[in-house]
Coordinates of C-alpha atoms and ligand atoms in Angstrom, one line a residue:
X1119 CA -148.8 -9.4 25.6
X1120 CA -148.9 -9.8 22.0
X1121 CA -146.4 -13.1 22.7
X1122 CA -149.1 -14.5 24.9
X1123 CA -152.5 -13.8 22.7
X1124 CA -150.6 -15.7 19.7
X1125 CA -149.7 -18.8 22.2
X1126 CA -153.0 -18.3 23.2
X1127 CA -154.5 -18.5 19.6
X1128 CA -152.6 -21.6 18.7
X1129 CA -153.0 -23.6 21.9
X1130 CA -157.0 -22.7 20.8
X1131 CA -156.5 -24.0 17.4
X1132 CA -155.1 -27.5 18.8
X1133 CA -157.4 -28.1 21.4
X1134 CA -160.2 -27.3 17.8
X1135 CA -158.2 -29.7 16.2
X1136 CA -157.9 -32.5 18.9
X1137 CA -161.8 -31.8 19.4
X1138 CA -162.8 -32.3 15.9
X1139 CA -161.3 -35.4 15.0
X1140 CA -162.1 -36.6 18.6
X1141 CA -165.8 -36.1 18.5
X1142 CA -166.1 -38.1 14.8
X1143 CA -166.4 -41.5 15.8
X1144 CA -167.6 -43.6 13.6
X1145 CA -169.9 -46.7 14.3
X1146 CA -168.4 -49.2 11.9
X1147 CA -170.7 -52.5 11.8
X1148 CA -167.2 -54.3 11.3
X1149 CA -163.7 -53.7 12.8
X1150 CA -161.6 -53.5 9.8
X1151 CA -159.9 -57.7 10.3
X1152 CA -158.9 -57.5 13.8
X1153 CA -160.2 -60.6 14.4
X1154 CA -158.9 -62.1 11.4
X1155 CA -156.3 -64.8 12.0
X1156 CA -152.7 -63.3 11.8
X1157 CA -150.6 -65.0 8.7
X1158 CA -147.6 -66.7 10.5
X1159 CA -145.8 -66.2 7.1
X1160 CA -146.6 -62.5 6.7
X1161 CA -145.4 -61.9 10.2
X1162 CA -142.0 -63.9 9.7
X1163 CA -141.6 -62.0 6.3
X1164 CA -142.5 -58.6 8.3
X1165 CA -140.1 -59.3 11.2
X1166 CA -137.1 -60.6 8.9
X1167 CA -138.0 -57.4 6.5
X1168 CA -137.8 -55.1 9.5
X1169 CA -133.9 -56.8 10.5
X1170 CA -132.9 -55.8 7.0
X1171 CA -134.2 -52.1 7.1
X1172 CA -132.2 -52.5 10.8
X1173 CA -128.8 -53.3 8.9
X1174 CA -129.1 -51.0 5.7
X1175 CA -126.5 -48.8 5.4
X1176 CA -128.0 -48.2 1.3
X1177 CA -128.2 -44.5 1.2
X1178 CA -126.5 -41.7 3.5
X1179 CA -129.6 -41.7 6.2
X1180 CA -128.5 -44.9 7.4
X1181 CA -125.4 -42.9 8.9
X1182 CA -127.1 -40.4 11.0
X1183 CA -130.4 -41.9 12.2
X1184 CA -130.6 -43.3 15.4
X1185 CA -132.7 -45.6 15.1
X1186 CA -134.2 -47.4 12.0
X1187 CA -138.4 -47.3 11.8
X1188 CA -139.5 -49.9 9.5
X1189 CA -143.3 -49.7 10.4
X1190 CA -145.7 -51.1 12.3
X1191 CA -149.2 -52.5 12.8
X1192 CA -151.3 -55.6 11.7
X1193 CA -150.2 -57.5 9.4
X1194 CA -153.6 -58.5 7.5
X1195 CA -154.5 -54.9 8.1
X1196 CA -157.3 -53.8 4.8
X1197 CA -155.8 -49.9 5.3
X1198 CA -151.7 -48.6 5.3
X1199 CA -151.0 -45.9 6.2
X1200 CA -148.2 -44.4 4.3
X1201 CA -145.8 -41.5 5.6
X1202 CA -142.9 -39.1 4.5
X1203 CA -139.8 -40.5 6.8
X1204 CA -139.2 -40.7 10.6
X1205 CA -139.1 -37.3 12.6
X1206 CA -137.0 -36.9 15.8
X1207 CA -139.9 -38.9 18.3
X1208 CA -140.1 -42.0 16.0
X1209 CA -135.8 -41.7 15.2
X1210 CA -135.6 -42.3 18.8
X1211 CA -138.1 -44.8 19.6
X1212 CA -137.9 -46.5 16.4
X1213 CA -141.6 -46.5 15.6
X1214 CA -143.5 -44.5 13.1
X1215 CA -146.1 -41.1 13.9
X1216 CA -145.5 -41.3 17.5
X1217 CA -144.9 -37.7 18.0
X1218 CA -147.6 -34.8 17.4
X1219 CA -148.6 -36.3 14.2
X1220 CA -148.8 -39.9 15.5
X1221 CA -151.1 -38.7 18.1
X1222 CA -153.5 -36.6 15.5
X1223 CA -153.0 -40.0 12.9
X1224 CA -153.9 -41.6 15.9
X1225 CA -157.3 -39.6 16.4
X1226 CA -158.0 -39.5 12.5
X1227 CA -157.9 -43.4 12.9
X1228 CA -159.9 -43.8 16.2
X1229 CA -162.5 -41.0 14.3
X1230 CA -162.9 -43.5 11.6
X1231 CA -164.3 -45.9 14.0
X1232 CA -160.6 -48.1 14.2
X1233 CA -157.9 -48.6 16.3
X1234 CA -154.4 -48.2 15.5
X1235 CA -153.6 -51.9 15.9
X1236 CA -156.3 -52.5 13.3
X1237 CA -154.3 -50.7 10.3
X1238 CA -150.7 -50.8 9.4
X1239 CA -148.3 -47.5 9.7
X1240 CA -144.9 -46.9 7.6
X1241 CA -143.0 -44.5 5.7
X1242 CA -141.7 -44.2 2.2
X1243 CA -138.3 -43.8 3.8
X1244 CA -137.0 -45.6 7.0
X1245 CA -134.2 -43.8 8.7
X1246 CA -134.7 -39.7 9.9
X1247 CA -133.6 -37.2 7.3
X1248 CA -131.4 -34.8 9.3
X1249 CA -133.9 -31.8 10.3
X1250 CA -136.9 -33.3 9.1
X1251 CA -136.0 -32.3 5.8
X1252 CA -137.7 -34.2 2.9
X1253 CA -136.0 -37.4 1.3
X1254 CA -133.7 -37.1 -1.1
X1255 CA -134.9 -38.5 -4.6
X1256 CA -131.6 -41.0 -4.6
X1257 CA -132.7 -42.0 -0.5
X1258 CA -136.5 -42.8 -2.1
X1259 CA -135.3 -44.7 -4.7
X1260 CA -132.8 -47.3 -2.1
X1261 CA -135.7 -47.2 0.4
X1262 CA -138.8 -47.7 -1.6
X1263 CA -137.9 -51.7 -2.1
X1264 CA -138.7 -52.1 1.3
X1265 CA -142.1 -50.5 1.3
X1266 CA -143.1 -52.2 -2.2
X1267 CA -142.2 -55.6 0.1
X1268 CA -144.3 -54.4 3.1
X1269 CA -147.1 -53.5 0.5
X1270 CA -146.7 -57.3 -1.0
X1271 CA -146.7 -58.7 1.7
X1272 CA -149.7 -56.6 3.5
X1273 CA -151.8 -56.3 0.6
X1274 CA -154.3 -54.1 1.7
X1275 CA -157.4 -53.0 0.0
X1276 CA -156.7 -49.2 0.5
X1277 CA -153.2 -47.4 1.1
X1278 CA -153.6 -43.6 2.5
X1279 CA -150.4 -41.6 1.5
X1280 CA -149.7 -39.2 3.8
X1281 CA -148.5 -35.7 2.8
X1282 CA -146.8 -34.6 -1.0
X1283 CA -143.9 -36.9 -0.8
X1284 CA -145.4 -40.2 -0.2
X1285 CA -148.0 -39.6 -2.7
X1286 CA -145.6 -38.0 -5.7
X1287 CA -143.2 -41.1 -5.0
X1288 CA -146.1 -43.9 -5.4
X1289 CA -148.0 -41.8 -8.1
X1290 CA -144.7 -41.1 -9.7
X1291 CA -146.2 -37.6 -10.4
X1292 CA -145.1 -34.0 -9.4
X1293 CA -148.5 -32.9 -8.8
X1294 CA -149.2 -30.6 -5.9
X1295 CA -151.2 -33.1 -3.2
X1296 CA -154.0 -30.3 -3.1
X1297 CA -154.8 -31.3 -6.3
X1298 CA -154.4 -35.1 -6.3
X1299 CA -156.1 -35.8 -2.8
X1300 CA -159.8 -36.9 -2.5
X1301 CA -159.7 -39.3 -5.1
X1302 CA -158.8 -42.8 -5.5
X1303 CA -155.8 -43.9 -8.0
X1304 CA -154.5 -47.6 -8.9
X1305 CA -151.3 -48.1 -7.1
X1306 CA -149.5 -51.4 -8.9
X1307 CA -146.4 -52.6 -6.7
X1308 CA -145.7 -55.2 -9.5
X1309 CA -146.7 -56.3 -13.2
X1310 CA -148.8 -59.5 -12.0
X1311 CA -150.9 -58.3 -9.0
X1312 CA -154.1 -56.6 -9.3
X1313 CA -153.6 -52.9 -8.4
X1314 CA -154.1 -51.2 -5.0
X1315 CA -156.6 -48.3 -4.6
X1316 CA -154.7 -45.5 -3.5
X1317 CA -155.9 -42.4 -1.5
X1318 CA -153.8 -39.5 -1.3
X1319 CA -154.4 -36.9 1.8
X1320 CA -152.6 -34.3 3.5
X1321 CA -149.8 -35.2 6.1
X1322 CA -151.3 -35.0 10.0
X1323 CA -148.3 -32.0 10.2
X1324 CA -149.4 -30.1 7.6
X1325 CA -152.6 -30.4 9.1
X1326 CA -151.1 -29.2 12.2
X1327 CA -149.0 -26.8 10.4
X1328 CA -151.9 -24.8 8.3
X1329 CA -155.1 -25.2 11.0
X1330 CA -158.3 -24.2 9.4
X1331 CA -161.9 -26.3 9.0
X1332 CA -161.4 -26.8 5.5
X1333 CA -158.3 -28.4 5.9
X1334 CA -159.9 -30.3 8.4
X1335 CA -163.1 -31.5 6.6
X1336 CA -160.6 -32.1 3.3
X1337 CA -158.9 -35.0 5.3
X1338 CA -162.1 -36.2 6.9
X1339 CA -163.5 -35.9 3.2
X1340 CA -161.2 -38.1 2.4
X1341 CA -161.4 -40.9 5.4
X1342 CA -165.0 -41.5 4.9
X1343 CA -164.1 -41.9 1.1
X1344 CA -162.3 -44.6 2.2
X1345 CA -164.6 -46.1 4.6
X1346 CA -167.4 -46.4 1.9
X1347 CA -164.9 -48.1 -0.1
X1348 CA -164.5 -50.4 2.3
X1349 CA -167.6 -50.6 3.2
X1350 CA -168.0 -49.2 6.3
X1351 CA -170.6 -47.0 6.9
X1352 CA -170.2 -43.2 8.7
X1353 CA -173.2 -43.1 11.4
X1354 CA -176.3 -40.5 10.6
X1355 CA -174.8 -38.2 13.5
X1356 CA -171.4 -38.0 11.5
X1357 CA -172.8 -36.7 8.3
X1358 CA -171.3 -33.9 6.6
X1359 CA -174.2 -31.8 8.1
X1360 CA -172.5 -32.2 11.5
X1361 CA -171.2 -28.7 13.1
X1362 CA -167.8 -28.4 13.5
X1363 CA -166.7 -27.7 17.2
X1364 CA -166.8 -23.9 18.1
X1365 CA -163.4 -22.7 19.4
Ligands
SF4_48 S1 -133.4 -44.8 4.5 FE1 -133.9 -46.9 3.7 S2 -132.3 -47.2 2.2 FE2 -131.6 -45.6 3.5 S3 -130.4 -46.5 5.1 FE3 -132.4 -46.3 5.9 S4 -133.4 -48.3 5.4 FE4 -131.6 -48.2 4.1

């Protein structure tokens, strides 16, 4: 009995969850550049990038995934999304947040008044770490050439990190990500480029992981900081006035 009110209780709390980001949509006046042209280059560069991260055998996770997941998305996209590393669902379809968290990323995304077509989705590493454990600091450092490219390549105007270890490994900081989400930092993939604002928020299974509303309006916090900065606005019936769904 006891079994069933906790299933109960956490089938509630997803459905809340689903619900919440579900009923933000946001009216953007602009589609962040879907209908910008697609840069032939960019996409040759992507798809030639994406063979090598295929091939690499660098570090010991090229060995036991089944499937490298280099990213995905537009390639003139203004927003990345930035990840941890594969879990099982994206090891075995070879694309990035398609599981549980893909499908809440997915919702954060639509909630911002997007699609997922319009933004671009990768992960710090590109092979599964056995268990879902978190990457190994020597795995980060033979992997993160290939995002540095994608970022080159991309270069958007905002890049969400996802989670502790995607933001710690472009911040270069051991900082707990409670305290360094909600704010922009400069993210600088080289010495000659201007530098990338960089928005750290939790990770879509955390989220999952440790349900409550103020986990919940912390990442929303965060997504309309980064619509303002690109200048899209959140409609008047999504302000921070709006009730959160009852359960
Ligand atoms: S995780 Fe990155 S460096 Fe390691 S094998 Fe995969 S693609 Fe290569």
């Amino acid at each position: 009995m006891k079994e069933e009110r906790n299933l109960r209780k956490v089938f509630d709390q997803h459905v809340k969850l689903e619900e919440f980001f579900t009923g933000f949509s946001v009216k953007s006046q602009k589609p962040v550049q879907p209908q910008q042209p697609q840069n032939n280059d960019i996409i040759a560069e992507l798809k030639q990038l994406a063979k090598e991260v295929d091939a690499c055998r660098k570090c010991v996770l090229g060995t036991t995934r089944t499937n490298a997941v280099p990213g995905e998305g537009n390639p003139n996209a203004d927003i990345v999304f930035v990840g941890e590393g594969p879990g099982a669902d994206e090891d075995a379809q070879g694309r990035p947040f398609v599981g549980r968290s893909g499908q809440l990323l997915d919702k954060i995304i639509i909630a911002m008044g997007l699609k997922r077509s319009d933004v671009y989705i990768c992960n710090i590493v590109k092979c599964r770490p056995p268990e879902n454990r978190e990457p190994r600091p020597e795995e980060i450092i033979s992997c993160l050439p290939f995002l540095k490219r994608q970022l080159s390549l991309i270069r958007p105007q905002v890049i969400v990190c996802l989670g502790a270890p995607a933001t710690r490994t472009l911040l270069e900081t051991n900082k707990p990500i409670g305290q360094l989400r909600g704010k922009f930092y400069d993210f600088n993939f080289d010495d000659f480029s201007p530098p990338i604002k960089l928005m750290p928020t939790f990770h879509p299974a955390y989220l999952l992981r440790n349900y409550s509303d103020e986990n919940r309006r912390k990442v929303w916090e965060d997504m309309k900081t980064v619509l303002a900065e690109l200048g899209l606005p959140v409609g008047a019936k999504h302000s921070e006035d709006r009730p959160v769904p009852k359960k």
